[in-house]
Amino acid sequence: MAEKQDFGYEKDVYAQEKAYATETLELSEEGDAENSKIEAVRLVVPLTDDPTLPVVTFRFWVLSLFFSIIGSVIYQFYFYRVATGTFSIYFVNLASYALGTSMAKILPTSKITIGGYSMSLNPGPFNIKEHALI
């Protein structure tokens, strides 16, 4: 029988995975708010949350429906054509931020009632939670 060749890999992969999982668990138990091992993630993504930010707002519904309808129309229009037309998620991210901030400046702060639920047209500045949902 031929012996197994060693291609430079560690022989006990499971021990390495177990050590990594234990090290990750120790990091999260320390209570450090920024506990990612990757420096770029630690610097950019906060692990804190502001529960006072409004999420499902009038702006969210309008912009989500707008981009969903536009995307569906473009997809259906170019479905049987050779030359395709699409818009990227990057375009949606940039355009939704620009439209959301402009809607925050333009819309009035009055409330509307729909089916027993009231919603403010403009609850405040356009925030990261609304942008992430769109």
Short mmCIF file of C-alpha atoms in Angstrom, two decimals:
data_model
loop_
_atom_site.label_atom_id
_atom_site.label_comp_id
_atom_site.label_asym_id
_atom_site.label_seq_id
_atom_site.Cartn_x
_atom_site.Cartn_y
_atom_site.Cartn_z
CA MET A 1 0.00 0.00 0.00
CA ALA A 2 1.14 3.46 -0.75
CA GLU A 3 1.67 5.81 2.14
CA LYS A 4 -0.24 9.06 2.40
CA GLN A 5 1.71 12.02 1.15
CA ASP A 6 2.14 15.06 3.32
CA PHE A 7 1.49 18.17 1.26
CA GLY A 8 2.54 20.60 3.95
CA TYR A 9 -0.82 20.64 5.72
CA GLU A 10 -1.14 20.31 9.46
CA LYS A 11 -1.99 16.77 10.46
CA ASP A 12 -4.48 17.63 13.17
CA VAL A 13 -6.88 20.07 11.55
CA TYR A 14 -9.60 19.43 14.11
CA ALA A 15 -7.30 20.46 16.96
CA GLN A 16 -6.60 23.75 15.18
CA GLU A 17 -10.32 24.40 14.64
CA LYS A 18 -11.03 23.61 18.29
CA ALA A 19 -8.26 25.97 19.44
CA TYR A 20 -9.60 28.73 17.18
CA ALA A 21 -13.15 28.26 18.51
CA THR A 22 -11.88 28.37 22.11
CA GLU A 23 -9.85 31.51 21.39
CA THR A 24 -12.87 33.19 19.76
CA LEU A 25 -15.04 32.27 22.74
CA GLU A 26 -12.48 33.75 25.12
CA LEU A 27 -12.45 36.99 23.11
CA SER A 28 -16.22 37.35 23.31
CA GLU A 29 -16.31 36.56 27.04
CA GLU A 30 -13.91 39.42 27.81
CA GLY A 31 -16.71 41.91 27.23
CA ASP A 32 -14.73 43.92 24.72
CA ALA A 33 -17.15 45.89 22.54
CA GLU A 34 -14.91 45.65 19.48
CA ASN A 35 -13.85 42.00 19.63
CA SER A 36 -13.28 41.07 15.99
CA LYS A 37 -9.93 39.47 15.19
CA ILE A 38 -9.77 41.28 11.86
CA GLU A 39 -8.51 44.83 12.29
CA ALA A 40 -10.41 46.28 9.32
CA VAL A 41 -13.69 44.95 10.72
CA ARG A 42 -12.91 46.31 14.19
CA LEU A 43 -12.29 49.78 12.78
CA VAL A 44 -15.37 49.96 10.55
CA VAL A 45 -18.20 47.92 12.08
CA PRO A 46 -19.38 48.83 15.58
CA LEU A 47 -21.03 46.11 17.63
CA THR A 48 -23.24 48.59 19.44
CA ASP A 49 -26.86 49.27 18.57
CA ASP A 50 -29.04 52.33 19.02
CA PRO A 51 -32.57 51.00 19.63
CA THR A 52 -34.06 54.49 19.40
CA LEU A 53 -33.45 54.78 15.64
CA PRO A 54 -36.65 54.35 13.60
CA VAL A 55 -36.47 51.46 11.14
CA VAL A 56 -39.70 50.79 9.23
CA THR A 57 -40.51 54.33 8.16
CA PHE A 58 -42.43 55.96 5.35
CA ARG A 59 -39.11 56.65 3.55
CA PHE A 60 -38.17 52.97 3.82
CA TRP A 61 -41.45 51.85 2.24
CA VAL A 62 -41.36 54.41 -0.56
CA LEU A 63 -37.73 53.79 -1.52
CA SER A 64 -37.98 49.99 -1.20
CA LEU A 65 -41.07 49.84 -3.39
CA PHE A 66 -39.55 52.28 -5.87
CA PHE A 67 -36.33 50.28 -6.37
CA SER A 68 -38.19 46.94 -6.40
CA ILE A 69 -40.59 48.15 -9.09
CA ILE A 70 -37.85 49.74 -11.20
CA GLY A 71 -35.71 46.59 -10.95
CA SER A 72 -38.64 44.36 -11.94
CA VAL A 73 -39.56 46.56 -14.90
CA ILE A 74 -35.98 46.64 -16.20
CA TYR A 75 -35.62 42.87 -15.78
CA GLN A 76 -38.89 42.14 -17.59
CA PHE A 77 -38.18 44.63 -20.37
CA TYR A 78 -34.80 43.10 -21.18
CA PHE A 79 -35.72 39.46 -20.51
CA TYR A 80 -36.12 38.42 -24.17
CA ARG A 81 -33.60 40.85 -25.63
CA VAL A 82 -30.03 40.12 -26.57
CA ALA A 83 -28.70 43.35 -25.10
CA THR A 84 -29.43 43.31 -21.39
CA GLY A 85 -29.95 46.22 -19.09
CA THR A 86 -29.52 45.96 -15.35
CA PHE A 87 -28.80 48.15 -12.43
CA SER A 88 -26.35 47.08 -9.83
CA ILE A 89 -26.86 46.82 -6.09
CA TYR A 90 -24.15 49.46 -5.81
CA PHE A 91 -26.37 51.85 -7.74
CA VAL A 92 -29.27 51.03 -5.41
CA ASN A 93 -27.07 51.67 -2.35
CA LEU A 94 -25.83 55.03 -3.59
CA ALA A 95 -29.14 56.21 -5.01
CA SER A 96 -31.14 55.11 -1.95
CA TYR A 97 -28.79 57.04 0.33
CA ALA A 98 -29.06 60.18 -1.80
CA LEU A 99 -32.84 59.89 -2.08
CA GLY A 100 -33.23 59.05 1.62
CA THR A 101 -31.26 62.06 2.80
CA SER A 102 -33.12 64.33 0.38
CA MET A 103 -36.47 62.92 1.55
CA ALA A 104 -35.41 63.62 5.15
CA LYS A 105 -34.89 67.27 4.21
CA ILE A 106 -38.04 67.65 2.08
CA LEU A 107 -40.80 65.63 3.79
CA PRO A 108 -42.93 67.26 6.50
CA THR A 109 -43.03 65.84 10.03
CA SER A 110 -46.80 65.28 10.00
CA LYS A 111 -48.30 61.88 10.85
CA ILE A 112 -50.56 59.71 8.72
CA THR A 113 -52.85 56.94 9.97
CA ILE A 114 -53.32 53.73 7.99
CA GLY A 115 -55.51 50.96 9.40
CA GLY A 116 -55.20 52.07 13.01
CA TYR A 117 -51.42 52.54 12.82
CA SER A 118 -49.92 56.00 12.72
CA MET A 119 -46.64 56.78 11.02
CA SER A 120 -44.63 59.96 10.77
CA LEU A 121 -43.69 60.99 7.26
CA ASN A 122 -40.34 62.24 8.51
CA PRO A 123 -39.23 60.80 11.88
CA GLY A 124 -35.80 62.45 11.71
CA PRO A 125 -32.56 62.12 9.79
CA PHE A 126 -32.09 59.22 7.39
CA ASN A 127 -30.26 56.55 9.40
CA ILE A 128 -28.14 53.47 8.82
CA LYS A 129 -30.91 51.03 9.72
CA GLU A 130 -33.25 52.39 7.06
CA HIS A 131 -30.43 52.32 4.54
CA ALA A 132 -29.54 48.71 5.38
CA LEU A 133 -33.15 47.58 4.94
CA ILE A 134 -33.52 49.22 1.54
#
